[in-house]
JSON list of C-alpha atoms in Angstrom, two decimals:
[
{"chain": "A", "resi": 1, "resn": "UNK", "atom": "CA", "xyz": [49.98, 39.48, -59.58]},
{"chain": "A", "resi": 2, "resn": "UNK", "atom": "CA", "xyz": [52.27, 41.98, -58.16]},
{"chain": "A", "resi": 3, "resn": "UNK", "atom": "CA", "xyz": [50.61, 45.42, -56.94]},
{"chain": "A", "resi": 4, "resn": "UNK", "atom": "CA", "xyz": [52.06, 48.83, -56.25]},
{"chain": "A", "resi": 5, "resn": "UNK", "atom": "CA", "xyz": [50.28, 51.38, -54.34]},
{"chain": "A", "resi": 6, "resn": "UNK", "atom": "CA", "xyz": [51.60, 54.90, -53.68]},
{"chain": "A", "resi": 7, "resn": "UNK", "atom": "CA", "xyz": [52.51, 54.52, -50.06]},
{"chain": "A", "resi": 8, "resn": "UNK", "atom": "CA", "xyz": [51.02, 56.56, -47.02]},
{"chain": "A", "resi": 9, "resn": "UNK", "atom": "CA", "xyz": [52.06, 57.26, -43.73]},
{"chain": "A", "resi": 10, "resn": "UNK", "atom": "CA", "xyz": [49.71, 54.71, -42.88]},
{"chain": "A", "resi": 11, "resn": "UNK", "atom": "CA", "xyz": [52.10, 51.84, -43.79]},
{"chain": "A", "resi": 12, "resn": "UNK", "atom": "CA", "xyz": [54.44, 52.97, -40.74]},
{"chain": "A", "resi": 13, "resn": "UNK", "atom": "CA", "xyz": [53.73, 49.86, -39.02]},
{"chain": "A", "resi": 14, "resn": "UNK", "atom": "CA", "xyz": [53.85, 47.58, -41.49]},
{"chain": "A", "resi": 15, "resn": "UNK", "atom": "CA", "xyz": [56.67, 48.93, -43.17]},
{"chain": "A", "resi": 16, "resn": "UNK", "atom": "CA", "xyz": [58.50, 49.41, -39.81]},
{"chain": "A", "resi": 17, "resn": "UNK", "atom": "CA", "xyz": [57.74, 45.60, -39.03]},
{"chain": "A", "resi": 18, "resn": "UNK", "atom": "CA", "xyz": [59.16, 44.28, -42.42]},
{"chain": "A", "resi": 19, "resn": "UNK", "atom": "CA", "xyz": [62.38, 46.13, -42.19]},
{"chain": "A", "resi": 20, "resn": "UNK", "atom": "CA", "xyz": [62.98, 45.00, -38.77]},
{"chain": "A", "resi": 21, "resn": "UNK", "atom": "CA", "xyz": [62.46, 41.45, -39.76]},
{"chain": "A", "resi": 22, "resn": "UNK", "atom": "CA", "xyz": [64.62, 41.97, -42.93]},
{"chain": "A", "resi": 23, "resn": "UNK", "atom": "CA", "xyz": [67.26, 43.84, -41.38]},
{"chain": "A", "resi": 24, "resn": "UNK", "atom": "CA", "xyz": [70.36, 41.46, -41.44]},
{"chain": "A", "resi": 25, "resn": "UNK", "atom": "CA", "xyz": [69.30, 39.95, -44.96]},
{"chain": "A", "resi": 26, "resn": "UNK", "atom": "CA", "xyz": [68.99, 43.86, -46.41]},
{"chain": "A", "resi": 27, "resn": "UNK", "atom": "CA", "xyz": [71.98, 44.81, -44.55]},
{"chain": "A", "resi": 28, "resn": "UNK", "atom": "CA", "xyz": [74.72, 44.25, -47.36]},
{"chain": "A", "resi": 29, "resn": "UNK", "atom": "CA", "xyz": [72.31, 46.08, -49.69]},
{"chain": "A", "resi": 30, "resn": "UNK", "atom": "CA", "xyz": [71.47, 49.31, -47.97]},
{"chain": "A", "resi": 31, "resn": "UNK", "atom": "CA", "xyz": [73.13, 52.42, -46.76]},
{"chain": "A", "resi": 32, "resn": "UNK", "atom": "CA", "xyz": [73.86, 52.14, -42.85]},
{"chain": "A", "resi": 33, "resn": "UNK", "atom": "CA", "xyz": [70.83, 52.73, -41.04]},
{"chain": "A", "resi": 34, "resn": "UNK", "atom": "CA", "xyz": [70.52, 54.18, -37.88]},
{"chain": "A", "resi": 35, "resn": "UNK", "atom": "CA", "xyz": [68.16, 51.89, -34.84]},
{"chain": "A", "resi": 36, "resn": "UNK", "atom": "CA", "xyz": [65.08, 54.46, -35.48]},
{"chain": "A", "resi": 37, "resn": "UNK", "atom": "CA", "xyz": [64.80, 53.77, -39.01]},
{"chain": "A", "resi": 38, "resn": "UNK", "atom": "CA", "xyz": [63.41, 50.52, -37.92]},
{"chain": "A", "resi": 39, "resn": "UNK", "atom": "CA", "xyz": [60.84, 51.40, -35.77]},
{"chain": "A", "resi": 40, "resn": "UNK", "atom": "CA", "xyz": [56.92, 52.92, -36.57]},
{"chain": "A", "resi": 41, "resn": "UNK", "atom": "CA", "xyz": [58.15, 56.17, -35.74]},
{"chain": "A", "resi": 42, "resn": "UNK", "atom": "CA", "xyz": [61.41, 56.11, -38.14]},
{"chain": "A", "resi": 43, "resn": "UNK", "atom": "CA", "xyz": [59.39, 54.65, -41.02]},
{"chain": "A", "resi": 44, "resn": "UNK", "atom": "CA", "xyz": [56.65, 57.13, -40.62]},
{"chain": "A", "resi": 45, "resn": "UNK", "atom": "CA", "xyz": [59.18, 60.02, -40.95]},
{"chain": "A", "resi": 46, "resn": "UNK", "atom": "CA", "xyz": [60.64, 58.31, -44.13]},
{"chain": "A", "resi": 47, "resn": "UNK", "atom": "CA", "xyz": [57.23, 57.84, -45.86]},
{"chain": "A", "resi": 48, "resn": "UNK", "atom": "CA", "xyz": [56.45, 61.84, -44.72]},
{"chain": "A", "resi": 49, "resn": "UNK", "atom": "CA", "xyz": [59.67, 62.91, -46.48]},
{"chain": "A", "resi": 50, "resn": "UNK", "atom": "CA", "xyz": [58.79, 60.62, -49.43]},
{"chain": "A", "resi": 51, "resn": "UNK", "atom": "CA", "xyz": [55.60, 61.83, -49.81]},
{"chain": "A", "resi": 52, "resn": "UNK", "atom": "CA", "xyz": [56.69, 65.38, -49.66]},
{"chain": "A", "resi": 53, "resn": "UNK", "atom": "CA", "xyz": [59.01, 64.99, -52.69]},
{"chain": "A", "resi": 54, "resn": "UNK", "atom": "CA", "xyz": [55.76, 63.30, -54.39]},
{"chain": "A", "resi": 55, "resn": "UNK", "atom": "CA", "xyz": [54.39, 66.49, -53.69]},
{"chain": "A", "resi": 56, "resn": "UNK", "atom": "CA", "xyz": [56.60, 67.94, -55.61]},
{"chain": "A", "resi": 57, "resn": "UNK", "atom": "CA", "xyz": [56.92, 65.94, -58.07]},
{"chain": "A", "resi": 58, "resn": "UNK", "atom": "CA", "xyz": [60.45, 64.53, -58.18]},
{"chain": "A", "resi": 59, "resn": "UNK", "atom": "CA", "xyz": [59.40, 60.73, -56.33]},
{"chain": "A", "resi": 60, "resn": "UNK", "atom": "CA", "xyz": [56.72, 58.60, -56.60]},
{"chain": "A", "resi": 61, "resn": "UNK", "atom": "CA", "xyz": [57.25, 56.38, -53.67]},
{"chain": "A", "resi": 62, "resn": "UNK", "atom": "CA", "xyz": [55.64, 53.04, -54.06]},
{"chain": "A", "resi": 63, "resn": "UNK", "atom": "CA", "xyz": [54.56, 50.15, -51.85]},
{"chain": "A", "resi": 64, "resn": "UNK", "atom": "CA", "xyz": [54.71, 46.26, -52.81]},
{"chain": "A", "resi": 65, "resn": "UNK", "atom": "CA", "xyz": [51.77, 44.29, -52.24]},
{"chain": "A", "resi": 66, "resn": "UNK", "atom": "CA", "xyz": [52.08, 40.23, -52.94]},
{"chain": "A", "resi": 67, "resn": "UNK", "atom": "CA", "xyz": [48.82, 38.13, -54.41]},
{"chain": "A", "resi": 68, "resn": "UNK", "atom": "CA", "xyz": [47.33, 38.33, -51.06]},
{"chain": "A", "resi": 69, "resn": "UNK", "atom": "CA", "xyz": [47.68, 42.07, -50.84]},
{"chain": "A", "resi": 70, "resn": "UNK", "atom": "CA", "xyz": [50.23, 41.54, -47.62]},
{"chain": "A", "resi": 71, "resn": "UNK", "atom": "CA", "xyz": [53.01, 43.93, -48.21]},
{"chain": "A", "resi": 72, "resn": "UNK", "atom": "CA", "xyz": [56.56, 42.37, -49.84]},
{"chain": "A", "resi": 73, "resn": "UNK", "atom": "CA", "xyz": [58.59, 45.27, -50.06]},
{"chain": "A", "resi": 74, "resn": "UNK", "atom": "CA", "xyz": [59.23, 49.21, -51.72]},
{"chain": "A", "resi": 75, "resn": "UNK", "atom": "CA", "xyz": [59.82, 50.83, -55.01]},
{"chain": "A", "resi": 76, "resn": "UNK", "atom": "CA", "xyz": [60.61, 54.30, -55.66]},
{"chain": "A", "resi": 77, "resn": "UNK", "atom": "CA", "xyz": [60.83, 56.30, -58.54]},
{"chain": "A", "resi": 78, "resn": "UNK", "atom": "CA", "xyz": [63.55, 59.24, -57.22]},
{"chain": "A", "resi": 79, "resn": "UNK", "atom": "CA", "xyz": [65.04, 62.15, -58.80]},
{"chain": "A", "resi": 80, "resn": "UNK", "atom": "CA", "xyz": [62.44, 62.70, -61.20]},
{"chain": "A", "resi": 81, "resn": "UNK", "atom": "CA", "xyz": [63.61, 65.72, -63.43]},
{"chain": "A", "resi": 82, "resn": "UNK", "atom": "CA", "xyz": [61.73, 67.22, -66.20]},
{"chain": "A", "resi": 83, "resn": "UNK", "atom": "CA", "xyz": [62.80, 69.74, -69.11]},
{"chain": "A", "resi": 84, "resn": "UNK", "atom": "CA", "xyz": [64.81, 68.24, -71.57]},
{"chain": "A", "resi": 85, "resn": "UNK", "atom": "CA", "xyz": [66.25, 65.16, -69.12]},
{"chain": "A", "resi": 86, "resn": "UNK", "atom": "CA", "xyz": [62.67, 63.74, -68.58]},
{"chain": "A", "resi": 87, "resn": "UNK", "atom": "CA", "xyz": [64.22, 61.01, -66.39]},
{"chain": "A", "resi": 88, "resn": "UNK", "atom": "CA", "xyz": [64.54, 58.96, -62.80]},
{"chain": "A", "resi": 89, "resn": "UNK", "atom": "CA", "xyz": [66.09, 56.71, -61.20]},
{"chain": "A", "resi": 90, "resn": "UNK", "atom": "CA", "xyz": [64.18, 53.55, -59.46]},
{"chain": "A", "resi": 91, "resn": "UNK", "atom": "CA", "xyz": [65.48, 51.85, -56.27]},
{"chain": "A", "resi": 92, "resn": "UNK", "atom": "CA", "xyz": [63.39, 48.50, -55.52]},
{"chain": "A", "resi": 93, "resn": "UNK", "atom": "CA", "xyz": [64.01, 46.05, -52.26]},
{"chain": "A", "resi": 94, "resn": "UNK", "atom": "CA", "xyz": [61.50, 42.99, -51.92]},
{"chain": "A", "resi": 95, "resn": "UNK", "atom": "CA", "xyz": [61.37, 40.77, -48.03]},
{"chain": "A", "resi": 96, "resn": "UNK", "atom": "CA", "xyz": [63.74, 38.13, -47.88]},
{"chain": "A", "resi": 97, "resn": "UNK", "atom": "CA", "xyz": [60.62, 35.41, -47.46]},
{"chain": "A", "resi": 98, "resn": "UNK", "atom": "CA", "xyz": [59.32, 36.75, -51.28]},
{"chain": "A", "resi": 99, "resn": "UNK", "atom": "CA", "xyz": [62.96, 36.86, -52.78]},
{"chain": "A", "resi": 100, "resn": "UNK", "atom": "CA", "xyz": [63.01, 34.75, -55.61]},
{"chain": "A", "resi": 101, "resn": "UNK", "atom": "CA", "xyz": [59.04, 34.81, -56.96]},
{"chain": "A", "resi": 102, "resn": "UNK", "atom": "CA", "xyz": [58.97, 37.29, -59.23]},
{"chain": "A", "resi": 103, "resn": "UNK", "atom": "CA", "xyz": [57.83, 40.24, -57.61]},
{"chain": "A", "resi": 104, "resn": "UNK", "atom": "CA", "xyz": [60.53, 42.66, -57.76]},
{"chain": "A", "resi": 105, "resn": "UNK", "atom": "CA", "xyz": [60.48, 41.74, -61.83]},
{"chain": "A", "resi": 106, "resn": "UNK", "atom": "CA", "xyz": [56.52, 42.57, -61.80]},
{"chain": "A", "resi": 107, "resn": "UNK", "atom": "CA", "xyz": [57.38, 45.65, -60.08]},
{"chain": "A", "resi": 108, "resn": "UNK", "atom": "CA", "xyz": [59.40, 47.38, -61.97]},
{"chain": "A", "resi": 109, "resn": "UNK", "atom": "CA", "xyz": [56.98, 46.27, -65.09]},
{"chain": "A", "resi": 110, "resn": "UNK", "atom": "CA", "xyz": [54.17, 48.22, -63.46]},
{"chain": "A", "resi": 111, "resn": "UNK", "atom": "CA", "xyz": [56.65, 51.13, -62.12]},
{"chain": "A", "resi": 112, "resn": "UNK", "atom": "CA", "xyz": [57.96, 51.17, -65.81]},
{"chain": "A", "resi": 113, "resn": "UNK", "atom": "CA", "xyz": [54.39, 51.97, -67.19]},
{"chain": "A", "resi": 114, "resn": "UNK", "atom": "CA", "xyz": [53.78, 54.49, -64.56]},
{"chain": "A", "resi": 115, "resn": "UNK", "atom": "CA", "xyz": [56.78, 56.21, -65.61]},
{"chain": "A", "resi": 116, "resn": "UNK", "atom": "CA", "xyz": [56.28, 56.26, -69.01]},
{"chain": "A", "resi": 117, "resn": "UNK", "atom": "CA", "xyz": [52.30, 56.54, -69.61]},
{"chain": "A", "resi": 118, "resn": "UNK", "atom": "CA", "xyz": [51.62, 58.40, -66.53]},
{"chain": "A", "resi": 119, "resn": "UNK", "atom": "CA", "xyz": [54.71, 60.81, -65.99]},
{"chain": "A", "resi": 120, "resn": "UNK", "atom": "CA", "xyz": [55.75, 60.87, -69.58]},
{"chain": "A", "resi": 121, "resn": "UNK", "atom": "CA", "xyz": [59.31, 59.97, -68.76]},
{"chain": "A", "resi": 122, "resn": "UNK", "atom": "CA", "xyz": [61.83, 59.49, -71.38]},
{"chain": "A", "resi": 123, "resn": "UNK", "atom": "CA", "xyz": [64.46, 57.05, -69.29]},
{"chain": "A", "resi": 124, "resn": "UNK", "atom": "CA", "xyz": [64.35, 55.19, -66.13]},
{"chain": "A", "resi": 125, "resn": "UNK", "atom": "CA", "xyz": [67.76, 54.45, -64.99]},
{"chain": "A", "resi": 126, "resn": "UNK", "atom": "CA", "xyz": [68.41, 51.72, -61.86]},
{"chain": "A", "resi": 127, "resn": "UNK", "atom": "CA", "xyz": [71.73, 50.88, -59.98]},
{"chain": "A", "resi": 128, "resn": "UNK", "atom": "CA", "xyz": [72.76, 47.93, -58.50]},
{"chain": "A", "resi": 129, "resn": "UNK", "atom": "CA", "xyz": [76.09, 46.59, -56.70]},
{"chain": "A", "resi": 130, "resn": "UNK", "atom": "CA", "xyz": [78.03, 44.54, -58.56]},
{"chain": "A", "resi": 131, "resn": "UNK", "atom": "CA", "xyz": [77.53, 41.36, -57.24]},
{"chain": "A", "resi": 132, "resn": "UNK", "atom": "CA", "xyz": [73.36, 41.84, -56.84]},
{"chain": "A", "resi": 133, "resn": "UNK", "atom": "CA", "xyz": [72.70, 39.20, -59.41]},
{"chain": "A", "resi": 134, "resn": "UNK", "atom": "CA", "xyz": [68.91, 39.29, -58.58]},
{"chain": "A", "resi": 135, "resn": "UNK", "atom": "CA", "xyz": [68.21, 42.63, -59.01]},
{"chain": "A", "resi": 136, "resn": "UNK", "atom": "CA", "xyz": [70.09, 42.65, -62.12]},
{"chain": "A", "resi": 137, "resn": "UNK", "atom": "CA", "xyz": [67.57, 39.98, -63.67]},
{"chain": "A", "resi": 138, "resn": "UNK", "atom": "CA", "xyz": [64.75, 41.87, -62.54]},
{"chain": "A", "resi": 139, "resn": "UNK", "atom": "CA", "xyz": [65.77, 45.00, -64.54]},
{"chain": "A", "resi": 140, "resn": "UNK", "atom": "CA", "xyz": [66.72, 42.60, -67.60]},
{"chain": "A", "resi": 141, "resn": "UNK", "atom": "CA", "xyz": [63.84, 40.73, -67.96]},
{"chain": "A", "resi": 142, "resn": "UNK", "atom": "CA", "xyz": [61.80, 44.13, -68.09]},
{"chain": "A", "resi": 143, "resn": "UNK", "atom": "CA", "xyz": [64.00, 45.17, -70.77]},
{"chain": "A", "resi": 144, "resn": "UNK", "atom": "CA", "xyz": [67.12, 47.67, -68.88]},
{"chain": "A", "resi": 145, "resn": "UNK", "atom": "CA", "xyz": [70.35, 47.40, -70.67]},
{"chain": "A", "resi": 146, "resn": "UNK", "atom": "CA", "xyz": [73.27, 47.75, -68.85]},
{"chain": "A", "resi": 147, "resn": "UNK", "atom": "CA", "xyz": [75.57, 50.61, -70.36]},
{"chain": "A", "resi": 148, "resn": "UNK", "atom": "CA", "xyz": [78.34, 51.57, -67.21]},
{"chain": "A", "resi": 149, "resn": "UNK", "atom": "CA", "xyz": [80.39, 50.88, -64.46]},
{"chain": "A", "resi": 150, "resn": "UNK", "atom": "CA", "xyz": [80.11, 53.93, -61.63]},
{"chain": "A", "resi": 151, "resn": "UNK", "atom": "CA", "xyz": [83.54, 53.30, -58.82]},
{"chain": "A", "resi": 152, "resn": "UNK", "atom": "CA", "xyz": [82.26, 54.39, -55.66]},
{"chain": "A", "resi": 153, "resn": "UNK", "atom": "CA", "xyz": [79.13, 54.83, -56.50]},
{"chain": "A", "resi": 154, "resn": "UNK", "atom": "CA", "xyz": [77.01, 54.91, -53.18]},
{"chain": "A", "resi": 155, "resn": "UNK", "atom": "CA", "xyz": [77.92, 54.16, -49.38]},
{"chain": "A", "resi": 156, "resn": "UNK", "atom": "CA", "xyz": [76.33, 50.76, -48.87]},
{"chain": "A", "resi": 157, "resn": "UNK", "atom": "CA", "xyz": [76.61, 48.76, -45.69]},
{"chain": "A", "resi": 158, "resn": "UNK", "atom": "CA", "xyz": [79.39, 51.57, -44.38]},
{"chain": "A", "resi": 159, "resn": "UNK", "atom": "CA", "xyz": [81.30, 51.62, -47.35]},
{"chain": "A", "resi": 160, "resn": "UNK", "atom": "CA", "xyz": [81.82, 53.17, -51.01]},
{"chain": "A", "resi": 161, "resn": "UNK", "atom": "CA", "xyz": [80.91, 50.59, -53.46]},
{"chain": "A", "resi": 162, "resn": "UNK", "atom": "CA", "xyz": [80.84, 50.05, -57.01]},
{"chain": "A", "resi": 163, "resn": "UNK", "atom": "CA", "xyz": [77.70, 49.73, -59.53]},
{"chain": "A", "resi": 164, "resn": "UNK", "atom": "CA", "xyz": [76.38, 48.47, -62.49]},
{"chain": "A", "resi": 165, "resn": "UNK", "atom": "CA", "xyz": [74.22, 51.31, -64.45]},
{"chain": "A", "resi": 166, "resn": "UNK", "atom": "CA", "xyz": [71.14, 50.35, -65.87]},
{"chain": "A", "resi": 167, "resn": "UNK", "atom": "CA", "xyz": [68.60, 51.97, -68.13]},
{"chain": "A", "resi": 168, "resn": "UNK", "atom": "CA", "xyz": [65.82, 51.88, -70.00]},
{"chain": "A", "resi": 169, "resn": "UNK", "atom": "CA", "xyz": [64.49, 54.45, -72.63]},
{"chain": "A", "resi": 170, "resn": "UNK", "atom": "CA", "xyz": [60.53, 54.57, -73.19]},
{"chain": "A", "resi": 171, "resn": "UNK", "atom": "CA", "xyz": [61.02, 53.71, -76.91]},
{"chain": "A", "resi": 172, "resn": "UNK", "atom": "CA", "xyz": [61.92, 51.04, -76.24]},
{"chain": "A", "resi": 173, "resn": "UNK", "atom": "CA", "xyz": [58.82, 49.81, -74.17]}
]
């Protein structure tokens, strides 16, 4: 069973190793990253920033653990907005050697439960590149509905790229 747990700075070394091993695999789906990002120091800085956002209530940075408790990726609820919006965006990645085994689908399901039941959010949105079919399937298996296309939404792999927009509402749970 896939598990999520809150990331800690103690995850820096494991994440650096996972990121380094999956650098080429993830490159088409990620922003261009500086060399330092793939080091323990870079991952520690990334985690510290994510945990600062968590302390402010703006994000929940999780690590994804496989059935054996081995780190397999990350999932983050980010851009949490309160007030009448009660919404956030979700981003997720799973290591190449763990892809296609349902880890992302399970992680998204767990994160939705956290977003709706623990955080009391109304809406979770997620965005994928047009050709990222595995991510789209993981979202659709969790009840996400495609609601639009955002032209040149994010700068991924060094260029502005279109993204498919998905959402899941709490009352659809």
